PDB file of C-alpha atoms in Angstrom:
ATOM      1  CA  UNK T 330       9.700  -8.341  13.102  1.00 79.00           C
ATOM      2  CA  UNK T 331       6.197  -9.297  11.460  1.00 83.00           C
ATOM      3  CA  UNK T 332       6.665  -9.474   7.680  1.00 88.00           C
ATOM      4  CA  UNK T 333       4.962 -10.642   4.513  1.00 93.00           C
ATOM      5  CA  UNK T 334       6.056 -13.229   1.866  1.00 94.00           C
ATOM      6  CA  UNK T 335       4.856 -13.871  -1.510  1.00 94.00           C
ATOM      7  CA  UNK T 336       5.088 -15.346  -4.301  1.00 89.00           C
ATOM      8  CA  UNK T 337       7.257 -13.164  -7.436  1.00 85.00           C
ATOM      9  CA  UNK T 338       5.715 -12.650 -10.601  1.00 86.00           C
ATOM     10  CA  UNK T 339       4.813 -11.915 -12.952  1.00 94.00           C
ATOM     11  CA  UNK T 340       2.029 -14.528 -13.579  1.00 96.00           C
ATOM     12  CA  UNK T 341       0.415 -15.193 -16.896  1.00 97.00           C
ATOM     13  CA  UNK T 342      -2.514 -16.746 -17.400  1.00 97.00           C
ATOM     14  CA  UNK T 343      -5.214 -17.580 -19.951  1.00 97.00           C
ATOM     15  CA  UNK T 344      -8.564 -16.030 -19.141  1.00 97.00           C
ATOM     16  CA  UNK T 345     -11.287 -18.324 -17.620  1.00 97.00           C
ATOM     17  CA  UNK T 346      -8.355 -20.163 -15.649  1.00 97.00           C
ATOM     18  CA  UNK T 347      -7.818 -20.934 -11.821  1.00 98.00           C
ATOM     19  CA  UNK T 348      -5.983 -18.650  -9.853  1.00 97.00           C
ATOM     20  CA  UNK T 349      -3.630 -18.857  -6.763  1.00 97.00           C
ATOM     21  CA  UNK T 350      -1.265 -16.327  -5.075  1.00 97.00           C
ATOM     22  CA  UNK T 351       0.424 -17.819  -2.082  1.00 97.00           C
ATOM     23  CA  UNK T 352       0.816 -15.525   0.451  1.00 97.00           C
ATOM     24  CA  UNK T 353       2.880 -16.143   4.046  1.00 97.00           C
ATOM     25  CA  UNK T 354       3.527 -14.182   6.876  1.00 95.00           C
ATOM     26  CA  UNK T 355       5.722 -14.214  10.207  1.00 92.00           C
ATOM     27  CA  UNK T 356       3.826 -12.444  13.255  1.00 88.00           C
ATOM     28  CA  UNK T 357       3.851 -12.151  16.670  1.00 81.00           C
ATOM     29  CA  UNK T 358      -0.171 -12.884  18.162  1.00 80.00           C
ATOM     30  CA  UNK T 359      -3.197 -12.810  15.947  1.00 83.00           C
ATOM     31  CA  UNK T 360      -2.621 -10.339  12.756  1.00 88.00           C
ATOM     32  CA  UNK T 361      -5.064  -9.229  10.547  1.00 89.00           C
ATOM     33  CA  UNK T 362      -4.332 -10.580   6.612  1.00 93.00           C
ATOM     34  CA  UNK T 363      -5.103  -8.239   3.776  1.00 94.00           C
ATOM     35  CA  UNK T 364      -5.237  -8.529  -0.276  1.00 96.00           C
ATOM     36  CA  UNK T 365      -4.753  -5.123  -1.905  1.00 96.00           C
ATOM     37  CA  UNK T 366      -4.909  -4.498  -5.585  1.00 97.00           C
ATOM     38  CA  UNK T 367      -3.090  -1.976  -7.712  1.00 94.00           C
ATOM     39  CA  UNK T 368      -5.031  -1.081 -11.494  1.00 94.00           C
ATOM     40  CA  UNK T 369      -2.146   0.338 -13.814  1.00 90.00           C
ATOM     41  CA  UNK T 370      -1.526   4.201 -13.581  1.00 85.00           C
ATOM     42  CA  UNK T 371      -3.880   4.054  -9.894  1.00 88.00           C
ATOM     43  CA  UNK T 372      -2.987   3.458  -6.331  1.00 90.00           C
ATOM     44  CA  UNK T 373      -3.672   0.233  -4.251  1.00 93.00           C
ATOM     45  CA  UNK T 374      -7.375  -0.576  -3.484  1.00 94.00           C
ATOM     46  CA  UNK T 375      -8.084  -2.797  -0.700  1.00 93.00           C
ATOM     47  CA  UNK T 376      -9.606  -6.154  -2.163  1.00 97.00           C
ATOM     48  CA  UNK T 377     -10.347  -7.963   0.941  1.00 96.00           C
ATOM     49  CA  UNK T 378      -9.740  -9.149   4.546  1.00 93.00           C
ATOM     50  CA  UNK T 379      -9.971 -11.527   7.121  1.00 93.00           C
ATOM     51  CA  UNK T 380      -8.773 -10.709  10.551  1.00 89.00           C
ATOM     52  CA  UNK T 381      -9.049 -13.905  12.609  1.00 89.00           C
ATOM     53  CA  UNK T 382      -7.966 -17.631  11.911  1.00 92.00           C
ATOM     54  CA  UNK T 383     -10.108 -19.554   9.893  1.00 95.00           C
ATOM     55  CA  UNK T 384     -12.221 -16.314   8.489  1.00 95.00           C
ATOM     56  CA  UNK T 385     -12.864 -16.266   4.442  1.00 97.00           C
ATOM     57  CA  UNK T 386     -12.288 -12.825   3.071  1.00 96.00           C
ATOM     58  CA  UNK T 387     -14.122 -12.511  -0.219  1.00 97.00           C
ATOM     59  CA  UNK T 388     -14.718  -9.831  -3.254  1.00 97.00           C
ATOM     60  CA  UNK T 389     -15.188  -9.904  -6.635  1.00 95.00           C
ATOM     61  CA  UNK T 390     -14.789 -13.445  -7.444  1.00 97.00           C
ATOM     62  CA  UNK T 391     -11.732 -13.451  -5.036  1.00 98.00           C
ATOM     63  CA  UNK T 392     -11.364 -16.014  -1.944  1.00 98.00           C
ATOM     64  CA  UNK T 393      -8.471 -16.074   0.862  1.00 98.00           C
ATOM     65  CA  UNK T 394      -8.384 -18.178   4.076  1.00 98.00           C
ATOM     66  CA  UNK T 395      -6.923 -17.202   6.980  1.00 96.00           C
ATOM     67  CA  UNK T 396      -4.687 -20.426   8.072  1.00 96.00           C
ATOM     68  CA  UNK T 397      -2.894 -19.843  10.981  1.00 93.00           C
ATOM     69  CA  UNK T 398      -1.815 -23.496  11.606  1.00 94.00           C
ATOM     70  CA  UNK T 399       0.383 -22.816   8.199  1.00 95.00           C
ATOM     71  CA  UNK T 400       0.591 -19.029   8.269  1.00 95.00           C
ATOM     72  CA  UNK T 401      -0.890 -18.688   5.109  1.00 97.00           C
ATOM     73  CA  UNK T 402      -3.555 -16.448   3.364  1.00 97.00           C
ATOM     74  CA  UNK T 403      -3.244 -17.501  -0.356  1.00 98.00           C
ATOM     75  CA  UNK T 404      -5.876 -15.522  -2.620  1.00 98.00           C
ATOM     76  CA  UNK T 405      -7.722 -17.403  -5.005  1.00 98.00           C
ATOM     77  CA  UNK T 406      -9.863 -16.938  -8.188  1.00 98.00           C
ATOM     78  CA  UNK T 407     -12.146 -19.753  -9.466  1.00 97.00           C
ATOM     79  CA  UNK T 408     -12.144 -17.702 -13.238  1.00 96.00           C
ATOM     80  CA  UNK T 409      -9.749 -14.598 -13.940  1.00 97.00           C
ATOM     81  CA  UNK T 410     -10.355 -12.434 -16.527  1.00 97.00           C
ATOM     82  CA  UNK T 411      -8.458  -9.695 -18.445  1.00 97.00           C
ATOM     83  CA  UNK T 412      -9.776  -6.567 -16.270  1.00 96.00           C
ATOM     84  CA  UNK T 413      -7.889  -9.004 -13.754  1.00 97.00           C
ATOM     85  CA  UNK T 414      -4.789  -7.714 -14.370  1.00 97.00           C
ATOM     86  CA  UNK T 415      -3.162  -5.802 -11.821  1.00 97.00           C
ATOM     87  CA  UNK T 416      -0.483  -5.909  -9.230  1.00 95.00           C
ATOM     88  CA  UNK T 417      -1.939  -7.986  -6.018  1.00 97.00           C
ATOM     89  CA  UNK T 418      -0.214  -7.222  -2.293  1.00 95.00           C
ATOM     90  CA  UNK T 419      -1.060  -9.043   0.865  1.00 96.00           C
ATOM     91  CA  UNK T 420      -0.391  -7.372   3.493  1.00 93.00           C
ATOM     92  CA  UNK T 421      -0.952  -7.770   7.289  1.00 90.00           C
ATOM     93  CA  UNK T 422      -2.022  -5.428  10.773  1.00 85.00           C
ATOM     94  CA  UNK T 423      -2.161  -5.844  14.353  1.00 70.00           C
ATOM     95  CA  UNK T 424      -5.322  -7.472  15.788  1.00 61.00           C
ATOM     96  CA  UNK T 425      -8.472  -6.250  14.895  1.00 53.00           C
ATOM     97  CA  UNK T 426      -9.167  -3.116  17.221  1.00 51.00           C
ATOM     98  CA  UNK T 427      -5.548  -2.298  18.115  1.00 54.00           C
ATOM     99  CA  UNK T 428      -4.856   1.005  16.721  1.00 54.00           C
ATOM    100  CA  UNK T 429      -1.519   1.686  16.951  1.00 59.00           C
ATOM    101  CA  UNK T 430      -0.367  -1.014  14.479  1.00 67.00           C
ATOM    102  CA  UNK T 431       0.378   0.344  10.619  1.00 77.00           C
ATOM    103  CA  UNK T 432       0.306  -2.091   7.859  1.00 85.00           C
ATOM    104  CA  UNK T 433       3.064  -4.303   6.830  1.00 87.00           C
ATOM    105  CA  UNK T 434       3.045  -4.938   2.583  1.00 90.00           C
ATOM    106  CA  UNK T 435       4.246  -7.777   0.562  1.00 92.00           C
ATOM    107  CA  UNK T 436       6.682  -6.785  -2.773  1.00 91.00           C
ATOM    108  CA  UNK T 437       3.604  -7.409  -4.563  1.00 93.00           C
ATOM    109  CA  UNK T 438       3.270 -10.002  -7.208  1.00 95.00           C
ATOM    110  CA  UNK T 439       2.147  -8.708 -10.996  1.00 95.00           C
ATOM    111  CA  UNK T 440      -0.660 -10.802 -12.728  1.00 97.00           C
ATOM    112  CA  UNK T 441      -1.355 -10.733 -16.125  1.00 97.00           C
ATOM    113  CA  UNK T 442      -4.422 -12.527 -18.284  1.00 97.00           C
ATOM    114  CA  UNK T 443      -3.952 -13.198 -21.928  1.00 96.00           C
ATOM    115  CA  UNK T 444      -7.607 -13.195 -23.787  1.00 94.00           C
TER     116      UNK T 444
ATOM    117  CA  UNK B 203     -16.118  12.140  -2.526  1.00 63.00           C
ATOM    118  CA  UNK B 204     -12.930  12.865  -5.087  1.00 80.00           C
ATOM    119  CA  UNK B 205     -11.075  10.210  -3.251  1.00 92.00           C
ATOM    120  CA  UNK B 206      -7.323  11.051  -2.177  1.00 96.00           C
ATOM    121  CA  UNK B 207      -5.819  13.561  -4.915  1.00 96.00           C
ATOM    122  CA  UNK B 208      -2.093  13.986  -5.026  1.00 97.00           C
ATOM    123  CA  UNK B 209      -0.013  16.218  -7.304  1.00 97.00           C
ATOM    124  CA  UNK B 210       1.675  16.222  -9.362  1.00 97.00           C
ATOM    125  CA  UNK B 211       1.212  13.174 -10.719  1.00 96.00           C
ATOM    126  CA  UNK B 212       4.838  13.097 -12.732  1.00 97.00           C
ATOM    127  CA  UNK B 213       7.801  14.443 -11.707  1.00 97.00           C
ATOM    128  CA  UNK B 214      11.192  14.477 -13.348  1.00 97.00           C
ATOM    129  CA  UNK B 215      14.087  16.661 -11.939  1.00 97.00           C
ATOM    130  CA  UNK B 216      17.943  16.831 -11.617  1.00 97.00           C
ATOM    131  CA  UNK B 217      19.813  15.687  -8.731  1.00 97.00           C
ATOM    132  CA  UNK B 218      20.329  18.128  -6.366  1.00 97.00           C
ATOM    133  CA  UNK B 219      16.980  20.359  -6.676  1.00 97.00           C
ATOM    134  CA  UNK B 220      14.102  20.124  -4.183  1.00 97.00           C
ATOM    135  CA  UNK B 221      11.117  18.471  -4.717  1.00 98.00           C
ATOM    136  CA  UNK B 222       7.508  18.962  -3.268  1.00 98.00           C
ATOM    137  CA  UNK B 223       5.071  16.240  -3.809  1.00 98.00           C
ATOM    138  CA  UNK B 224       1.111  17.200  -2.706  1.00 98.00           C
ATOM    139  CA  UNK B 225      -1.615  15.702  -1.522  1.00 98.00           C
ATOM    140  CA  UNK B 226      -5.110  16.326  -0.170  1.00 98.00           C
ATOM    141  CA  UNK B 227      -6.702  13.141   1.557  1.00 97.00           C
ATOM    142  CA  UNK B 228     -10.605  12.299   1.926  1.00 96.00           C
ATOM    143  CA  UNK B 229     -12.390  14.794   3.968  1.00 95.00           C
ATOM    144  CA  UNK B 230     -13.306  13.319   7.494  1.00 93.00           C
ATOM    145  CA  UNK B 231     -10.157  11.475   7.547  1.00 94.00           C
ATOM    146  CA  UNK B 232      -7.822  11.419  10.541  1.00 92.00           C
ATOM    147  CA  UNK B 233      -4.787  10.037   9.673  1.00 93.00           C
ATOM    148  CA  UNK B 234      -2.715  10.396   6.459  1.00 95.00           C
ATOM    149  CA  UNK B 235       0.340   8.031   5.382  1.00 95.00           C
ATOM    150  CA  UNK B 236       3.540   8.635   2.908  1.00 97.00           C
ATOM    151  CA  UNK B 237       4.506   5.838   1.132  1.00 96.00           C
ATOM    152  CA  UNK B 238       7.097   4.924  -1.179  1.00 96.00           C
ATOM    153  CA  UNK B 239       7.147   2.027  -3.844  1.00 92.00           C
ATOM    154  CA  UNK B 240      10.179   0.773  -5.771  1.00 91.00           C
ATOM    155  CA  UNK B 241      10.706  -2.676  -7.472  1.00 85.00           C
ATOM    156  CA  UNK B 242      14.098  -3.270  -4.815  1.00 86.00           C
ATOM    157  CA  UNK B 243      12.169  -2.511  -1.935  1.00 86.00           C
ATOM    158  CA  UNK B 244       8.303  -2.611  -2.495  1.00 86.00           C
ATOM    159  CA  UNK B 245       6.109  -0.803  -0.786  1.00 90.00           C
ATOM    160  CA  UNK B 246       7.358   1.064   2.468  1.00 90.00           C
ATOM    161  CA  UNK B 247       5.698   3.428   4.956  1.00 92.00           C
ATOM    162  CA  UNK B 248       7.549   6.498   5.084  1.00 95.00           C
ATOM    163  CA  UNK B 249       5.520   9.011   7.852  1.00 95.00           C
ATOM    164  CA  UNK B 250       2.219   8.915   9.337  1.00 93.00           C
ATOM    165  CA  UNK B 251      -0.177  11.742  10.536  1.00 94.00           C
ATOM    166  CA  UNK B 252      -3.134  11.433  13.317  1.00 92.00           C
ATOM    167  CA  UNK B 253      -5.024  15.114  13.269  1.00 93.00           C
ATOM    168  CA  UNK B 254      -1.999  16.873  11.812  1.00 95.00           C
ATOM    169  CA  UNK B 255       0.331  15.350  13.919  1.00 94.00           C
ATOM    170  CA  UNK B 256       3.278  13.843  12.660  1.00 94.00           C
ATOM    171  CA  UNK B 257       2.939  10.014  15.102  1.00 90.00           C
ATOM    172  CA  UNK B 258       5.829   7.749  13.186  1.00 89.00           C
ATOM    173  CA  UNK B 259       8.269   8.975  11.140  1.00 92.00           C
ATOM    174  CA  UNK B 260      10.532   5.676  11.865  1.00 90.00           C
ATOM    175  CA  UNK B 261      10.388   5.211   8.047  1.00 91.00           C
ATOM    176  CA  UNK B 262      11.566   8.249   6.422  1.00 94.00           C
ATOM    177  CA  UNK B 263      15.090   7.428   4.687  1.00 88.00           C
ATOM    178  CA  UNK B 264      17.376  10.455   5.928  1.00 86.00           C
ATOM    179  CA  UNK B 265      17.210  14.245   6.393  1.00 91.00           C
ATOM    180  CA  UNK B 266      16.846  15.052   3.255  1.00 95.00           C
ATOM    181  CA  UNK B 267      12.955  13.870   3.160  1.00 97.00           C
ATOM    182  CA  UNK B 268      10.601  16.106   5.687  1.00 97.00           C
ATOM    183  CA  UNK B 269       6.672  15.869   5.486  1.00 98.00           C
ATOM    184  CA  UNK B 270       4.563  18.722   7.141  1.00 97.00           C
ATOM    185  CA  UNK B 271       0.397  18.829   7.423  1.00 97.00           C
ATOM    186  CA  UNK B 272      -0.900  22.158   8.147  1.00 97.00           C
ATOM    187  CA  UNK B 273      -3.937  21.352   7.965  1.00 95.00           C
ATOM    188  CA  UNK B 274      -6.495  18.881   8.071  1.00 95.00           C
ATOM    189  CA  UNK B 275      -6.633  18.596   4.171  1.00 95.00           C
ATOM    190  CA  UNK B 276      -2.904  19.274   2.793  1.00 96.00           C
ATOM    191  CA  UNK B 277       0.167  17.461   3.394  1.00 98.00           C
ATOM    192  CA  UNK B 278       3.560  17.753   1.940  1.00 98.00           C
ATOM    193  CA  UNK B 279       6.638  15.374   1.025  1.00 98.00           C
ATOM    194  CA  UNK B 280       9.437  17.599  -0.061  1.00 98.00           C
ATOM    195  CA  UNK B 281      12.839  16.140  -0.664  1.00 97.00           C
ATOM    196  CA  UNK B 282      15.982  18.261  -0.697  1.00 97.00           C
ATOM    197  CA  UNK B 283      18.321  17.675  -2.316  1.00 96.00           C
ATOM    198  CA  UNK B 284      17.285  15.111  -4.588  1.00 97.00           C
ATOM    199  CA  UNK B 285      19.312  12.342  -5.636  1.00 96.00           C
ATOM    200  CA  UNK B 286      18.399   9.374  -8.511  1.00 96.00           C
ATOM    201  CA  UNK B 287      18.208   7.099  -5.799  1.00 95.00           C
ATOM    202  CA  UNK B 288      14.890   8.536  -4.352  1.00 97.00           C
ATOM    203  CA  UNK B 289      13.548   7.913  -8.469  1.00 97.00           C
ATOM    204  CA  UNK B 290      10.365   6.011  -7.069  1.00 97.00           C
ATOM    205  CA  UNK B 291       6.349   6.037  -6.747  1.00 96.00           C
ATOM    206  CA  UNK B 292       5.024   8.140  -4.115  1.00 97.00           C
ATOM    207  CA  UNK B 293       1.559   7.211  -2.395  1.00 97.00           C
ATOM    208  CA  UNK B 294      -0.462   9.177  -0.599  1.00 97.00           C
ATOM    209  CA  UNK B 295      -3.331   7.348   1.583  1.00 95.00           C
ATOM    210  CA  UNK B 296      -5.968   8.594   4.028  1.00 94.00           C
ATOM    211  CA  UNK B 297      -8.346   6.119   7.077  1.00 91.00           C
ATOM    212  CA  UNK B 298     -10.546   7.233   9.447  1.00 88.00           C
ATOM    213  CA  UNK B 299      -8.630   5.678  12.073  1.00 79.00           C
ATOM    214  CA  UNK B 300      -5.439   3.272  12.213  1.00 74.00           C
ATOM    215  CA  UNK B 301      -5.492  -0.398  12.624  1.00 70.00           C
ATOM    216  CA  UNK B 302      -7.234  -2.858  10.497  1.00 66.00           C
ATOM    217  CA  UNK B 303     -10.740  -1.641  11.666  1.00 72.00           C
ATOM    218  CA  UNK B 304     -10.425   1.080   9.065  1.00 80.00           C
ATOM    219  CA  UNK B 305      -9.338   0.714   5.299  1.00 84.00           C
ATOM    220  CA  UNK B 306      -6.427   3.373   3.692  1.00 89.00           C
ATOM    221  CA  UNK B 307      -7.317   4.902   0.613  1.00 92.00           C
ATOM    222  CA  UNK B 308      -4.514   5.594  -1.402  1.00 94.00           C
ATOM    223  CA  UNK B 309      -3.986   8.143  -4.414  1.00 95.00           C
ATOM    224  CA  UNK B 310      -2.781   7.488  -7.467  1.00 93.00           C
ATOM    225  CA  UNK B 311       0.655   8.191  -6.774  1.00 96.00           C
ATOM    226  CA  UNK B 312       3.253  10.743  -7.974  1.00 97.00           C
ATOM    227  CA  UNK B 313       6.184   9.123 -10.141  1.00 97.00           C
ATOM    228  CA  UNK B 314       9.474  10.638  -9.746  1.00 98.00           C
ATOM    229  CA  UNK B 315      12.471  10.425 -11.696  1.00 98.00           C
ATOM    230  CA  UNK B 316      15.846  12.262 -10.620  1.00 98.00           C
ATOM    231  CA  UNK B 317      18.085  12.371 -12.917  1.00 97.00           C
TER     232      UNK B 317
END
């Protein structure tokens, strides 16, 4: 079945430095890719989205690519800071406009920024 | 709007006693999820409603868990008996629709701890 891999944290990083989250996933057609983002003590938050190959999702400061020719959709942050630190899922969906597909989460990978 | 309000927001009981967790989703939304989110299994989809109607309920763990929706703005996850294995985060999210058209807004969860 369709399902979501990425990378285990937690991650710790200095604030002002680069950020990546790898991010694969194993699907049948043409899924849509997802970053979610969970604030301590509050429930996930979608970040952003891309939902055909190629697409940029974007919010924030935070950048994913939708590669299909690697199955990837790695998020990325040019400068984190500390309000930064949260738990970050990707997650994928059916196509865009099917509506019978539910959403598939990864385990979630922690990040944490040191001032 | 409040955004998706669930109650109560801790809950710590002893194995065997019954358990109701609450929640009240964003008005004008038709569909309403149960989730549950543990650091073995991450984040899992447990039942979903469409209009009050229970549509997928592929993901709820065994008998002991039912979820009901009277209405169009109160839904309940009530586990009986408990046991310390269902210790875990319980989400609550609302969409206007389902597929990745339409974003889920999720509570801020109810912790539970059976002991």
């Amino acid at each position: 079945g369709d399902s979501v891999t990425q990378m285990e944290g937690p991650v710790t990083l200095s604030e002002e430095a680069f950020l990546t989250i790898n991010c694969t996933y194993t699907a049948t057609g043409y899924p849509s890719l997802f970053w979610y983002v969970q604030y301590p003590g509050e429930g996930l938050q979608l970040l952003l989205k891309a939902t055909k190959a190629d697409d940029k999702g974007s919010n924030k400061g935070f950048e994913a690519t939708y590669r299909k020719e690697t199955t990837s959709f790695h998020l990325e942050k040019g400068s984190v800071q500390v309000s930064d630190s949260a738990v970050y899922f990707c997650a994928l969906s059916g196509p865009l406009m099917n509506r019978d597909d539910k959403i598939i989460f990864g385990k979630g990978t922690r990040l944490h920024i040191l001032p | 709007d409040a955004g998706v309000i669930q109650s109560p927001r801790h809950e710590v009981t002893e194995m065997g006693q019954e358990v109701t967790l609450r929640c009240k989703p964003i008005s004008g939304h038709d569909y309403l999820f149960w989730y549950r989110q543990t650091m073995m299994r991450g984040l899992e989809l447990l039942i979903y409603f469409n209009n009050n109607v229970p549509i997928d309920d592929s993901g709820m763990p065994e008998d002991r868990f039912s979820a009901k929706m009277p209405n169009a703005s109160f839904s309940t996850l009530k586990i009986q008996p408990s046991e310390p294995r269902d210790s875990a985060v319980y989400f609550c999210a609302s969409s206007r629709g389902q597929g990745s058209s339409y974003e889920q807004y999720f509570g801020p969860g109810t912790r539970l701890t059976v002991t």
